[in-house]
PDB file of C-alpha atoms and ligand atoms in Angstrom:
ATOM      1  CA  MET F   6     153.234 192.162  53.847  1.00  0.00           C
ATOM      2  CA  SER F   7     153.275 193.695  50.394  1.00  0.00           C
ATOM      3  CA  ALA F   8     152.203 197.292  49.956  1.00  0.00           C
ATOM      4  CA  LYS F   9     148.963 196.301  48.273  1.00  0.00           C
ATOM      5  CA  GLN F  10     147.447 193.030  49.364  1.00  0.00           C
ATOM      6  CA  ARG F  11     145.136 191.348  46.868  1.00  0.00           C
ATOM      7  CA  ILE F  12     141.708 190.805  48.434  1.00  0.00           C
ATOM      8  CA  VAL F  13     138.894 188.973  46.641  1.00  0.00           C
ATOM      9  CA  ALA F  14     135.387 188.815  48.143  1.00  0.00           C
ATOM     10  CA  ILE F  15     133.088 186.116  46.770  1.00  0.00           C
ATOM     11  CA  GLU F  16     129.568 186.418  48.267  1.00  0.00           C
ATOM     12  CA  GLU F  17     128.640 189.898  47.177  1.00  0.00           C
ATOM     13  CA  HIS F  18     125.159 190.708  45.926  1.00  0.00           C
ATOM     14  CA  PHE F  19     123.214 192.878  43.499  1.00  0.00           C
ATOM     15  CA  TRP F  20     119.724 192.740  42.058  1.00  0.00           C
ATOM     16  CA  ILE F  21     118.026 193.701  38.850  1.00  0.00           C
ATOM     17  CA  PRO F  22     114.942 195.969  39.000  1.00  0.00           C
ATOM     18  CA  GLU F  23     112.824 193.320  37.244  1.00  0.00           C
ATOM     19  CA  LEU F  24     113.385 190.957  40.181  1.00  0.00           C
ATOM     20  CA  ARG F  25     113.493 193.565  42.954  1.00  0.00           C
ATOM     21  CA  ASP F  26     110.007 194.736  42.000  1.00  0.00           C
ATOM     22  CA  ARG F  27     108.641 191.189  42.303  1.00  0.00           C
ATOM     23  CA  TYR F  28     109.883 190.561  45.837  1.00  0.00           C
ATOM     24  CA  SER F  29     107.355 191.065  48.612  1.00  0.00           C
ATOM     25  CA  GLY F  30     106.502 189.749  52.059  1.00  0.00           C
ATOM     26  CA  PRO F  31     109.145 188.051  54.215  1.00  0.00           C
ATOM     27  CA  ARG F  32     111.287 187.351  51.147  1.00  0.00           C
ATOM     28  CA  GLY F  33     111.342 190.921  50.083  1.00  0.00           C
ATOM     29  CA  ILE F  34     112.190 194.490  50.740  1.00  0.00           C
ATOM     30  CA  SER F  35     112.132 196.066  54.176  1.00  0.00           C
ATOM     31  CA  ALA F  36     113.127 199.466  55.459  1.00  0.00           C
ATOM     32  CA  HIS F  37     116.539 197.987  56.205  1.00  0.00           C
ATOM     33  CA  THR F  38     117.188 196.624  52.716  1.00  0.00           C
ATOM     34  CA  PRO F  39     120.214 198.430  51.250  1.00  0.00           C
ATOM     35  CA  ALA F  40     118.475 199.003  47.926  1.00  0.00           C
ATOM     36  CA  ARG F  41     120.875 201.665  46.688  1.00  0.00           C
ATOM     37  CA  GLN F  42     123.854 199.336  46.978  1.00  0.00           C
ATOM     38  CA  LEU F  43     121.990 196.389  45.434  1.00  0.00           C
ATOM     39  CA  ASP F  44     120.892 198.539  42.474  1.00  0.00           C
ATOM     40  CA  ASP F  45     124.477 199.542  41.727  1.00  0.00           C
ATOM     41  CA  LEU F  46     127.109 197.715  39.704  1.00  0.00           C
ATOM     42  CA  GLY F  47     129.533 200.610  39.529  1.00  0.00           C
ATOM     43  CA  GLU F  48     130.509 203.648  41.556  1.00  0.00           C
ATOM     44  CA  VAL F  49     128.766 202.918  44.863  1.00  0.00           C
ATOM     45  CA  ARG F  50     130.179 199.397  45.031  1.00  0.00           C
ATOM     46  CA  LEU F  51     133.663 200.358  43.870  1.00  0.00           C
ATOM     47  CA  LYS F  52     133.853 203.130  46.449  1.00  0.00           C
ATOM     48  CA  GLU F  53     133.191 200.709  49.318  1.00  0.00           C
ATOM     49  CA  MET F  54     135.614 198.161  47.829  1.00  0.00           C
ATOM     50  CA  ASP F  55     138.341 200.791  47.480  1.00  0.00           C
ATOM     51  CA  ALA F  56     137.830 202.051  51.027  1.00  0.00           C
ATOM     52  CA  ALA F  57     138.175 198.488  52.360  1.00  0.00           C
ATOM     53  CA  GLY F  58     141.048 197.516  50.058  1.00  0.00           C
ATOM     54  CA  ILE F  59     139.016 194.902  48.156  1.00  0.00           C
ATOM     55  CA  GLU F  60     140.350 194.378  44.638  1.00  0.00           C
ATOM     56  CA  MET F  61     137.638 192.110  43.249  1.00  0.00           C
ATOM     57  CA  GLN F  62     134.080 191.029  44.012  1.00  0.00           C
ATOM     58  CA  VAL F  63     132.636 187.803  42.641  1.00  0.00           C
ATOM     59  CA  ILE F  64     129.054 189.022  42.383  1.00  0.00           C
ATOM     60  CA  SER F  65     125.777 187.114  42.588  1.00  0.00           C
ATOM     61  CA  HIS F  66     122.093 188.016  42.513  1.00  0.00           C
ATOM     62  CA  MET F  67     120.530 188.471  45.926  1.00  0.00           C
ATOM     63  CA  GLN F  68     118.276 185.747  47.340  1.00  0.00           C
ATOM     64  CA  PRO F  69     115.714 184.433  46.530  1.00  0.00           C
ATOM     65  CA  GLY F  70     116.841 184.993  42.954  1.00  0.00           C
ATOM     66  CA  THR F  71     114.478 183.448  40.431  1.00  0.00           C
ATOM     67  CA  GLN F  72     113.719 180.290  42.384  1.00  0.00           C
ATOM     68  CA  MET F  73     110.121 181.119  43.369  1.00  0.00           C
ATOM     69  CA  PHE F  74     108.795 181.735  39.865  1.00  0.00           C
ATOM     70  CA  ASP F  75     107.298 179.504  37.200  1.00  0.00           C
ATOM     71  CA  ALA F  76     109.776 178.106  34.690  1.00  0.00           C
ATOM     72  CA  GLU F  77     109.079 180.536  31.877  1.00  0.00           C
ATOM     73  CA  THR F  78     109.432 183.574  34.149  1.00  0.00           C
ATOM     74  CA  ALA F  79     112.478 182.185  35.958  1.00  0.00           C
ATOM     75  CA  ILE F  80     114.351 181.305  32.769  1.00  0.00           C
ATOM     76  CA  ALA F  81     113.809 184.775  31.283  1.00  0.00           C
ATOM     77  CA  LEU F  82     114.693 186.643  34.502  1.00  0.00           C
ATOM     78  CA  ALA F  83     117.783 184.540  35.219  1.00  0.00           C
ATOM     79  CA  ARG F  84     119.059 185.214  31.732  1.00  0.00           C
ATOM     80  CA  LYS F  85     118.382 188.929  32.205  1.00  0.00           C
ATOM     81  CA  ALA F  86     120.181 189.001  35.575  1.00  0.00           C
ATOM     82  CA  ASN F  87     123.179 187.188  34.118  1.00  0.00           C
ATOM     83  CA  ASP F  88     123.318 189.473  31.088  1.00  0.00           C
ATOM     84  CA  VAL F  89     123.292 192.563  33.344  1.00  0.00           C
ATOM     85  CA  LEU F  90     126.026 191.120  35.556  1.00  0.00           C
ATOM     86  CA  TYR F  91     128.110 190.148  32.541  1.00  0.00           C
ATOM     87  CA  ALA F  92     127.937 193.719  31.223  1.00  0.00           C
ATOM     88  CA  ALA F  93     129.320 194.971  34.551  1.00  0.00           C
ATOM     89  CA  THR F  94     132.167 192.441  34.473  1.00  0.00           C
ATOM     90  CA  ARG F  95     133.012 193.641  30.959  1.00  0.00           C
ATOM     91  CA  THR F  96     133.111 197.253  32.129  1.00  0.00           C
ATOM     92  CA  HIS F  97     135.258 196.417  35.180  1.00  0.00           C
ATOM     93  CA  PRO F  98     137.074 193.179  34.285  1.00  0.00           C
ATOM     94  CA  THR F  99     139.678 193.440  37.045  1.00  0.00           C
ATOM     95  CA  ARG F 100     137.132 194.403  39.723  1.00  0.00           C
ATOM     96  CA  PHE F 101     134.045 192.255  39.076  1.00  0.00           C
ATOM     97  CA  ALA F 102     133.442 188.592  38.245  1.00  0.00           C
ATOM     98  CA  GLY F 103     130.178 186.642  38.309  1.00  0.00           C
ATOM     99  CA  PHE F 104     128.343 183.684  39.750  1.00  0.00           C
ATOM    100  CA  ALA F 105     125.335 182.706  37.634  1.00  0.00           C
ATOM    101  CA  GLU F 106     121.700 183.032  38.667  1.00  0.00           C
ATOM    102  CA  LEU F 107     119.956 179.764  37.773  1.00  0.00           C
ATOM    103  CA  PRO F 108     116.244 179.021  37.083  1.00  0.00           C
ATOM    104  CA  THR F 109     116.314 175.887  39.249  1.00  0.00           C
ATOM    105  CA  VAL F 110     112.551 175.362  38.856  1.00  0.00           C
ATOM    106  CA  ASP F 111     113.553 173.890  35.477  1.00  0.00           C
ATOM    107  CA  PRO F 112     116.738 171.962  36.360  1.00  0.00           C
ATOM    108  CA  GLN F 113     117.702 171.197  32.765  1.00  0.00           C
ATOM    109  CA  ALA F 114     117.339 174.869  31.836  1.00  0.00           C
ATOM    110  CA  ALA F 115     119.376 175.747  34.939  1.00  0.00           C
ATOM    111  CA  ALA F 116     122.172 173.414  33.853  1.00  0.00           C
ATOM    112  CA  ASP F 117     122.083 174.959  30.373  1.00  0.00           C
ATOM    113  CA  GLU F 118     122.189 178.499  31.806  1.00  0.00           C
ATOM    114  CA  LEU F 119     125.185 177.519  33.942  1.00  0.00           C
ATOM    115  CA  GLU F 120     126.994 176.251  30.872  1.00  0.00           C
ATOM    116  CA  ARG F 121     126.061 179.319  28.819  1.00  0.00           C
ATOM    117  CA  THR F 122     127.326 181.757  31.421  1.00  0.00           C
ATOM    118  CA  VAL F 123     130.532 179.837  32.163  1.00  0.00           C
ATOM    119  CA  ALA F 124     131.351 179.325  28.490  1.00  0.00           C
ATOM    120  CA  GLN F 125     130.300 182.723  27.130  1.00  0.00           C
ATOM    121  CA  TYR F 126     130.599 185.038  30.147  1.00  0.00           C
ATOM    122  CA  ASP F 127     133.483 183.401  32.020  1.00  0.00           C
ATOM    123  CA  PHE F 128     131.310 183.146  35.135  1.00  0.00           C
ATOM    124  CA  LYS F 129     132.991 181.275  37.972  1.00  0.00           C
ATOM    125  CA  GLY F 130     130.113 178.997  38.982  1.00  0.00           C
ATOM    126  CA  ALA F 131     126.588 179.566  40.260  1.00  0.00           C
ATOM    127  CA  LEU F 132     124.926 180.620  43.489  1.00  0.00           C
ATOM    128  CA  ILE F 133     121.702 178.833  44.473  1.00  0.00           C
ATOM    129  CA  ASN F 134     119.396 180.113  47.229  1.00  0.00           C
ATOM    130  CA  GLY F 135     117.886 177.362  49.335  1.00  0.00           C
ATOM    131  CA  LEU F 136     114.605 175.756  48.336  1.00  0.00           C
ATOM    132  CA  THR F 137     113.010 175.529  44.908  1.00  0.00           C
ATOM    133  CA  GLY F 138     109.274 174.944  45.122  1.00  0.00           C
ATOM    134  CA  GLY F 139     109.742 173.623  48.657  1.00  0.00           C
ATOM    135  CA  ASP F 140     112.412 171.108  47.584  1.00  0.00           C
ATOM    136  CA  PHE F 141     116.084 170.817  48.503  1.00  0.00           C
ATOM    137  CA  LEU F 142     118.663 170.093  45.817  1.00  0.00           C
ATOM    138  CA  ASP F 143     119.225 166.519  47.027  1.00  0.00           C
ATOM    139  CA  GLY F 144     116.152 165.582  44.958  1.00  0.00           C
ATOM    140  CA  LYS F 145     117.356 163.687  41.928  1.00  0.00           C
ATOM    141  CA  ARG F 146     115.534 165.954  39.486  1.00  0.00           C
ATOM    142  CA  PHE F 147     118.149 168.619  40.367  1.00  0.00           C
ATOM    143  CA  TRP F 148     121.214 166.426  39.902  1.00  0.00           C
ATOM    144  CA  CYS F 149     121.655 167.449  36.277  1.00  0.00           C
ATOM    145  CA  ILE F 150     122.788 170.829  37.659  1.00  0.00           C
ATOM    146  CA  PHE F 151     125.518 169.138  39.701  1.00  0.00           C
ATOM    147  CA  GLU F 152     126.483 166.940  36.756  1.00  0.00           C
ATOM    148  CA  ARG F 153     126.990 170.044  34.608  1.00  0.00           C
ATOM    149  CA  ALA F 154     128.894 171.898  37.339  1.00  0.00           C
ATOM    150  CA  GLN F 155     131.276 168.963  37.664  1.00  0.00           C
ATOM    151  CA  ALA F 156     131.742 168.761  33.879  1.00  0.00           C
ATOM    152  CA  LEU F 157     132.463 172.503  33.724  1.00  0.00           C
ATOM    153  CA  GLU F 158     134.727 172.283  36.792  1.00  0.00           C
ATOM    154  CA  VAL F 159     132.945 175.119  38.592  1.00  0.00           C
ATOM    155  CA  PRO F 160     131.575 175.175  42.150  1.00  0.00           C
ATOM    156  CA  ILE F 161     128.001 175.722  43.311  1.00  0.00           C
ATOM    157  CA  TYR F 162     127.630 178.294  46.092  1.00  0.00           C
ATOM    158  CA  LEU F 163     124.866 177.026  48.384  1.00  0.00           C
ATOM    159  CA  HIS F 164     123.353 180.247  49.718  1.00  0.00           C
ATOM    160  CA  PRO F 165     120.603 180.639  52.325  1.00  0.00           C
ATOM    161  CA  GLY F 166     116.963 181.114  51.470  1.00  0.00           C
ATOM    162  CA  ILE F 167     113.771 181.477  53.506  1.00  0.00           C
ATOM    163  CA  PRO F 168     112.686 178.160  55.118  1.00  0.00           C
ATOM    164  CA  HIS F 169     109.637 176.198  53.979  1.00  0.00           C
ATOM    165  CA  HIS F 170     106.372 177.914  54.971  1.00  0.00           C
ATOM    166  CA  ALA F 171     105.384 175.017  57.256  1.00  0.00           C
ATOM    167  CA  VAL F 172     108.695 175.397  59.111  1.00  0.00           C
ATOM    168  CA  THR F 173     108.294 179.159  59.198  1.00  0.00           C
ATOM    169  CA  ASP F 174     104.825 178.854  60.746  1.00  0.00           C
ATOM    170  CA  ALA F 175     105.763 176.162  63.263  1.00  0.00           C
ATOM    171  CA  TYR F 176     109.182 177.404  64.384  1.00  0.00           C
ATOM    172  CA  TYR F 177     109.453 181.126  63.820  1.00  0.00           C
ATOM    173  CA  SER F 178     106.053 182.835  63.609  1.00  0.00           C
ATOM    174  CA  HIS F 179     105.674 183.401  67.381  1.00  0.00           C
ATOM    175  CA  TYR F 180     108.531 185.857  67.389  1.00  0.00           C
ATOM    176  CA  ARG F 181     107.781 187.792  64.237  1.00  0.00           C
ATOM    177  CA  ARG F 182     109.152 191.333  64.549  1.00  0.00           C
ATOM    178  CA  GLY F 183     109.570 193.934  61.837  1.00  0.00           C
ATOM    179  CA  ASP F 184     111.596 192.466  58.992  1.00  0.00           C
ATOM    180  CA  PHE F 185     111.842 189.202  60.943  1.00  0.00           C
ATOM    181  CA  PRO F 186     115.587 188.551  61.357  1.00  0.00           C
ATOM    182  CA  PHE F 187     114.973 185.449  63.509  1.00  0.00           C
ATOM    183  CA  LEU F 188     113.539 183.758  60.396  1.00  0.00           C
ATOM    184  CA  SER F 189     116.344 184.970  58.180  1.00  0.00           C
ATOM    185  CA  VAL F 190     119.801 186.225  59.094  1.00  0.00           C
ATOM    186  CA  ALA F 191     119.840 185.418  62.817  1.00  0.00           C
ATOM    187  CA  TRP F 192     118.958 181.732  62.592  1.00  0.00           C
ATOM    188  CA  GLY F 193     116.474 180.598  59.923  1.00  0.00           C
ATOM    189  CA  PHE F 194     118.945 181.009  57.059  1.00  0.00           C
ATOM    190  CA  THR F 195     121.680 179.164  58.920  1.00  0.00           C
ATOM    191  CA  ALA F 196     119.526 176.216  59.991  1.00  0.00           C
ATOM    192  CA  GLU F 197     118.035 175.939  56.509  1.00  0.00           C
ATOM    193  CA  THR F 198     121.386 175.957  54.737  1.00  0.00           C
ATOM    194  CA  ALA F 199     123.000 173.533  57.185  1.00  0.00           C
ATOM    195  CA  ILE F 200     120.130 171.084  56.636  1.00  0.00           C
ATOM    196  CA  HIS F 201     120.514 171.579  52.886  1.00  0.00           C
ATOM    197  CA  ALA F 202     124.230 170.747  53.003  1.00  0.00           C
ATOM    198  CA  ILE F 203     123.693 167.708  55.254  1.00  0.00           C
ATOM    199  CA  ARG F 204     120.978 166.414  52.929  1.00  0.00           C
ATOM    200  CA  LEU F 205     123.370 166.678  49.987  1.00  0.00           C
ATOM    201  CA  ILE F 206     125.953 164.574  51.814  1.00  0.00           C
ATOM    202  CA  VAL F 207     123.548 161.841  52.930  1.00  0.00           C
ATOM    203  CA  SER F 208     121.857 161.764  49.497  1.00  0.00           C
ATOM    204  CA  GLY F 209     124.948 160.230  47.934  1.00  0.00           C
ATOM    205  CA  VAL F 210     125.301 163.054  45.393  1.00  0.00           C
ATOM    206  CA  PHE F 211     129.060 163.138  46.019  1.00  0.00           C
ATOM    207  CA  ASP F 212     129.365 159.463  45.098  1.00  0.00           C
ATOM    208  CA  ALA F 213     127.591 160.254  41.836  1.00  0.00           C
ATOM    209  CA  PHE F 214     129.752 163.340  41.197  1.00  0.00           C
ATOM    210  CA  PRO F 215     133.103 162.800  42.904  1.00  0.00           C
ATOM    211  CA  ARG F 216     134.582 166.102  41.685  1.00  0.00           C
ATOM    212  CA  LEU F 217     131.595 168.277  42.682  1.00  0.00           C
ATOM    213  CA  LYS F 218     132.519 171.318  44.786  1.00  0.00           C
ATOM    214  CA  ILE F 219     130.116 173.195  47.068  1.00  0.00           C
ATOM    215  CA  ILE F 220     130.780 176.523  48.770  1.00  0.00           C
ATOM    216  CA  LEU F 221     129.048 177.470  52.029  1.00  0.00           C
ATOM    217  CA  GLY F 222     129.044 181.009  53.385  1.00  0.00           C
ATOM    218  CA  HIS F 223     128.832 182.295  56.967  1.00  0.00           C
ATOM    219  CA  LEU F 224     131.774 180.170  58.116  1.00  0.00           C
ATOM    220  CA  GLY F 225     130.074 176.920  57.202  1.00  0.00           C
ATOM    221  CA  GLU F 226     126.554 177.558  58.518  1.00  0.00           C
ATOM    222  CA  THR F 227     127.454 175.886  61.891  1.00  0.00           C
ATOM    223  CA  ILE F 228     128.457 172.522  60.368  1.00  0.00           C
ATOM    224  CA  PRO F 229     132.174 172.721  61.330  1.00  0.00           C
ATOM    225  CA  PHE F 230     131.132 173.125  64.964  1.00  0.00           C
ATOM    226  CA  THR F 231     128.937 170.016  64.813  1.00  0.00           C
ATOM    227  CA  LEU F 232     131.058 167.946  62.416  1.00  0.00           C
ATOM    228  CA  TRP F 233     132.182 165.342  64.953  1.00  0.00           C
ATOM    229  CA  ARG F 234     128.639 164.699  66.084  1.00  0.00           C
ATOM    230  CA  CYS F 235     127.233 164.469  62.540  1.00  0.00           C
ATOM    231  CA  ASP F 236     130.077 162.180  61.539  1.00  0.00           C
ATOM    232  CA  TRP F 237     129.602 159.964  64.571  1.00  0.00           C
ATOM    233  CA  ILE F 238     125.947 159.200  63.847  1.00  0.00           C
ATOM    234  CA  LEU F 239     125.576 159.842  60.087  1.00  0.00           C
ATOM    235  CA  ASP F 240     128.639 157.811  59.160  1.00  0.00           C
ATOM    236  CA  HIS F 241     128.054 156.204  55.753  1.00  0.00           C
ATOM    237  CA  VAL F 242     124.366 157.127  55.664  1.00  0.00           C
ATOM    238  CA  GLY F 243     123.507 157.336  51.974  1.00  0.00           C
ATOM    239  CA  GLY F 244     127.064 157.523  50.714  1.00  0.00           C
ATOM    240  CA  SER F 245     130.162 155.378  50.535  1.00  0.00           C
ATOM    241  CA  ARG F 246     132.313 157.643  52.694  1.00  0.00           C
ATOM    242  CA  ALA F 247     132.249 158.916  56.229  1.00  0.00           C
ATOM    243  CA  PHE F 248     130.231 162.112  56.682  1.00  0.00           C
ATOM    244  CA  ALA F 249     133.222 164.202  57.743  1.00  0.00           C
ATOM    245  CA  ASP F 250     135.328 162.940  54.840  1.00  0.00           C
ATOM    246  CA  ALA F 251     132.625 163.964  52.370  1.00  0.00           C
ATOM    247  CA  PHE F 252     132.345 167.381  53.998  1.00  0.00           C
ATOM    248  CA  ARG F 253     136.098 167.953  53.987  1.00  0.00           C
ATOM    249  CA  GLN F 254     136.546 166.777  50.396  1.00  0.00           C
ATOM    250  CA  HIS F 255     133.646 168.584  48.718  1.00  0.00           C
ATOM    251  CA  PHE F 256     133.017 171.774  50.677  1.00  0.00           C
ATOM    252  CA  TYR F 257     134.676 175.178  50.810  1.00  0.00           C
ATOM    253  CA  LEU F 258     133.686 177.863  53.319  1.00  0.00           C
ATOM    254  CA  THR F 259     133.636 181.642  53.282  1.00  0.00           C
ATOM    255  CA  THR F 260     133.692 184.343  55.932  1.00  0.00           C
ATOM    256  CA  SER F 261     130.551 186.040  54.561  1.00  0.00           C
ATOM    257  CA  GLY F 262     128.583 187.853  57.248  1.00  0.00           C
ATOM    258  CA  ASN F 263     130.220 185.995  60.124  1.00  0.00           C
ATOM    259  CA  PHE F 264     133.176 187.769  61.643  1.00  0.00           C
ATOM    260  CA  GLN F 265     133.554 185.642  64.771  1.00  0.00           C
ATOM    261  CA  ALA F 266     137.158 184.669  65.507  1.00  0.00           C
ATOM    262  CA  SER F 267     136.316 181.432  67.354  1.00  0.00           C
ATOM    263  CA  ALA F 268     134.165 180.275  64.424  1.00  0.00           C
ATOM    264  CA  LEU F 269     137.025 180.949  61.985  1.00  0.00           C
ATOM    265  CA  ALA F 270     139.388 178.986  64.227  1.00  0.00           C
ATOM    266  CA  CYS F 271     136.931 176.066  64.234  1.00  0.00           C
ATOM    267  CA  CYS F 272     136.658 176.132  60.418  1.00  0.00           C
ATOM    268  CA  ILE F 273     140.435 176.097  60.013  1.00  0.00           C
ATOM    269  CA  ALA F 274     140.773 173.309  62.571  1.00  0.00           C
ATOM    270  CA  GLU F 275     138.164 171.101  60.887  1.00  0.00           C
ATOM    271  CA  LEU F 276     138.769 171.771  57.177  1.00  0.00           C
ATOM    272  CA  GLY F 277     142.226 173.298  56.942  1.00  0.00           C
ATOM    273  CA  ILE F 278     143.313 176.737  55.770  1.00  0.00           C
ATOM    274  CA  ASP F 279     143.087 175.809  52.074  1.00  0.00           C
ATOM    275  CA  ARG F 280     139.276 175.556  52.297  1.00  0.00           C
ATOM    276  CA  ILE F 281     138.517 179.026  53.682  1.00  0.00           C
ATOM    277  CA  MET F 282     137.862 182.031  51.412  1.00  0.00           C
ATOM    278  CA  PHE F 283     137.093 185.651  52.070  1.00  0.00           C
ATOM    279  CA  ALA F 284     133.614 187.102  51.561  1.00  0.00           C
ATOM    280  CA  VAL F 285     131.694 190.026  53.032  1.00  0.00           C
ATOM    281  CA  ASP F 286     128.018 189.447  52.105  1.00  0.00           C
ATOM    282  CA  TYR F 287     127.883 192.956  50.668  1.00  0.00           C
ATOM    283  CA  PRO F 288     125.852 195.062  51.144  1.00  0.00           C
ATOM    284  CA  TYR F 289     124.411 193.428  54.263  1.00  0.00           C
ATOM    285  CA  ASN F 290     127.755 193.466  56.063  1.00  0.00           C
ATOM    286  CA  SER F 291     130.558 196.008  56.083  1.00  0.00           C
ATOM    287  CA  SER F 292     133.446 195.399  53.686  1.00  0.00           C
ATOM    288  CA  ALA F 293     135.872 197.236  55.987  1.00  0.00           C
ATOM    289  CA  GLU F 294     134.754 195.174  58.975  1.00  0.00           C
ATOM    290  CA  GLY F 295     135.208 191.949  57.030  1.00  0.00           C
ATOM    291  CA  VAL F 296     138.716 192.868  55.931  1.00  0.00           C
ATOM    292  CA  ALA F 297     139.659 193.934  59.475  1.00  0.00           C
ATOM    293  CA  PHE F 298     138.350 190.619  60.806  1.00  0.00           C
ATOM    294  CA  VAL F 299     140.784 188.587  58.699  1.00  0.00           C
ATOM    295  CA  ARG F 300     143.631 191.080  59.150  1.00  0.00           C
ATOM    296  CA  ASN F 301     143.255 190.781  62.932  1.00  0.00           C
ATOM    297  CA  ALA F 302     142.829 186.998  63.002  1.00  0.00           C
ATOM    298  CA  PRO F 303     145.489 185.154  65.039  1.00  0.00           C
ATOM    299  CA  ILE F 304     146.896 183.349  61.983  1.00  0.00           C
ATOM    300  CA  SER F 305     150.041 183.743  59.886  1.00  0.00           C
ATOM    301  CA  GLU F 306     150.401 186.265  57.062  1.00  0.00           C
ATOM    302  CA  ALA F 307     150.670 183.339  54.638  1.00  0.00           C
ATOM    303  CA  ASP F 308     147.340 181.976  55.869  1.00  0.00           C
ATOM    304  CA  LYS F 309     145.737 185.417  55.515  1.00  0.00           C
ATOM    305  CA  GLU F 310     146.934 185.500  51.903  1.00  0.00           C
ATOM    306  CA  LYS F 311     145.203 182.178  51.278  1.00  0.00           C
ATOM    307  CA  ILE F 312     141.932 183.433  52.773  1.00  0.00           C
ATOM    308  CA  PHE F 313     142.069 186.853  51.122  1.00  0.00           C
ATOM    309  CA  HIS F 314     142.775 185.599  47.603  1.00  0.00           C
ATOM    310  CA  GLY F 315     144.941 182.499  47.158  1.00  0.00           C
ATOM    311  CA  ASN F 316     142.247 179.890  47.688  1.00  0.00           C
ATOM    312  CA  ALA F 317     139.650 181.744  45.576  1.00  0.00           C
ATOM    313  CA  ASP F 318     142.172 182.447  42.824  1.00  0.00           C
ATOM    314  CA  HIS F 319     142.834 178.726  42.639  1.00  0.00           C
ATOM    315  CA  LEU F 320     139.281 177.387  43.003  1.00  0.00           C
ATOM    316  CA  LEU F 321     137.649 179.966  40.707  1.00  0.00           C
ATOM    317  CA  ARG F 322     140.651 180.392  38.377  1.00  0.00           C
ATOM    318  CA  LEU F 323     140.570 184.161  38.827  1.00  0.00           C
ATOM    319  CA  GLY F 324     142.910 186.316  36.823  1.00  0.00           C
ATOM    320  CA  ALA F 325     144.110 183.329  34.793  1.00  0.00           C
TER     321      ALA F 325
HETATM  322 MN1   MN N  21     124.501 186.474  51.026  1.00  0.00          MN
END
């Protein structure tokens, strides 16, 4: 192994004060929210990256982003968030890169903001947080975002968000505790994002956009583990290809916030090493723990290089 291994982490979050101050309730700030780290796009973040050996973060706004606001508010705040992130990438061009925040409530404006930030800011794609106004992205009104992502040759990172309020009430409310991790990190986020990804596949969106690329965090939000079963029964539902083929051809996975060796082994077995990228989910998970997880994985040094930077360098055209 070389003296200094390049490590790129691609699901790393910040927030702008204008959005932070609007978050409340189950979507918002709790005593456990690492506000100091989310506020920072400089010293605090770089110190943790340096201590863990992380060379670059591809940074995105924390969920729920701007997706719960009216169009006028969302468009203005997304632009503000992207401008702030761009300034940080200009200050630290070898350490920070960006995924765009998109005002998905107005899909055409979201597509335009994606193009603006890719063309003018060299952003590497966009990160979208779950539902917009109760709707998943398989709804055709959102497809202009995918059309633009394909044209720009950038991926969409499909990130968790809080489930629909009817689901929250029916499935999760009995076990509400404190900041409610059952609804979010423990299970609600995962179930929500897995359903979102499955809906995209069965919607036929990948027939419409055959070069569209989607990234899932948290080692695939459980889909690799259930891929055989989904493929068996959802074969050719809504699309021209088998479910598993669509998943393997259009999806990339990251290690964000899921440092479980058996889950990584399952992802590699189902999708192949070229589809797995490193991420921490900073500041909710430990950068050092994430790096140690991959370093200690029972895979070759060449495969670790692919996870740590090779696959992201290629997909996101980093350092080109
Ligand atoms: Mn995250």
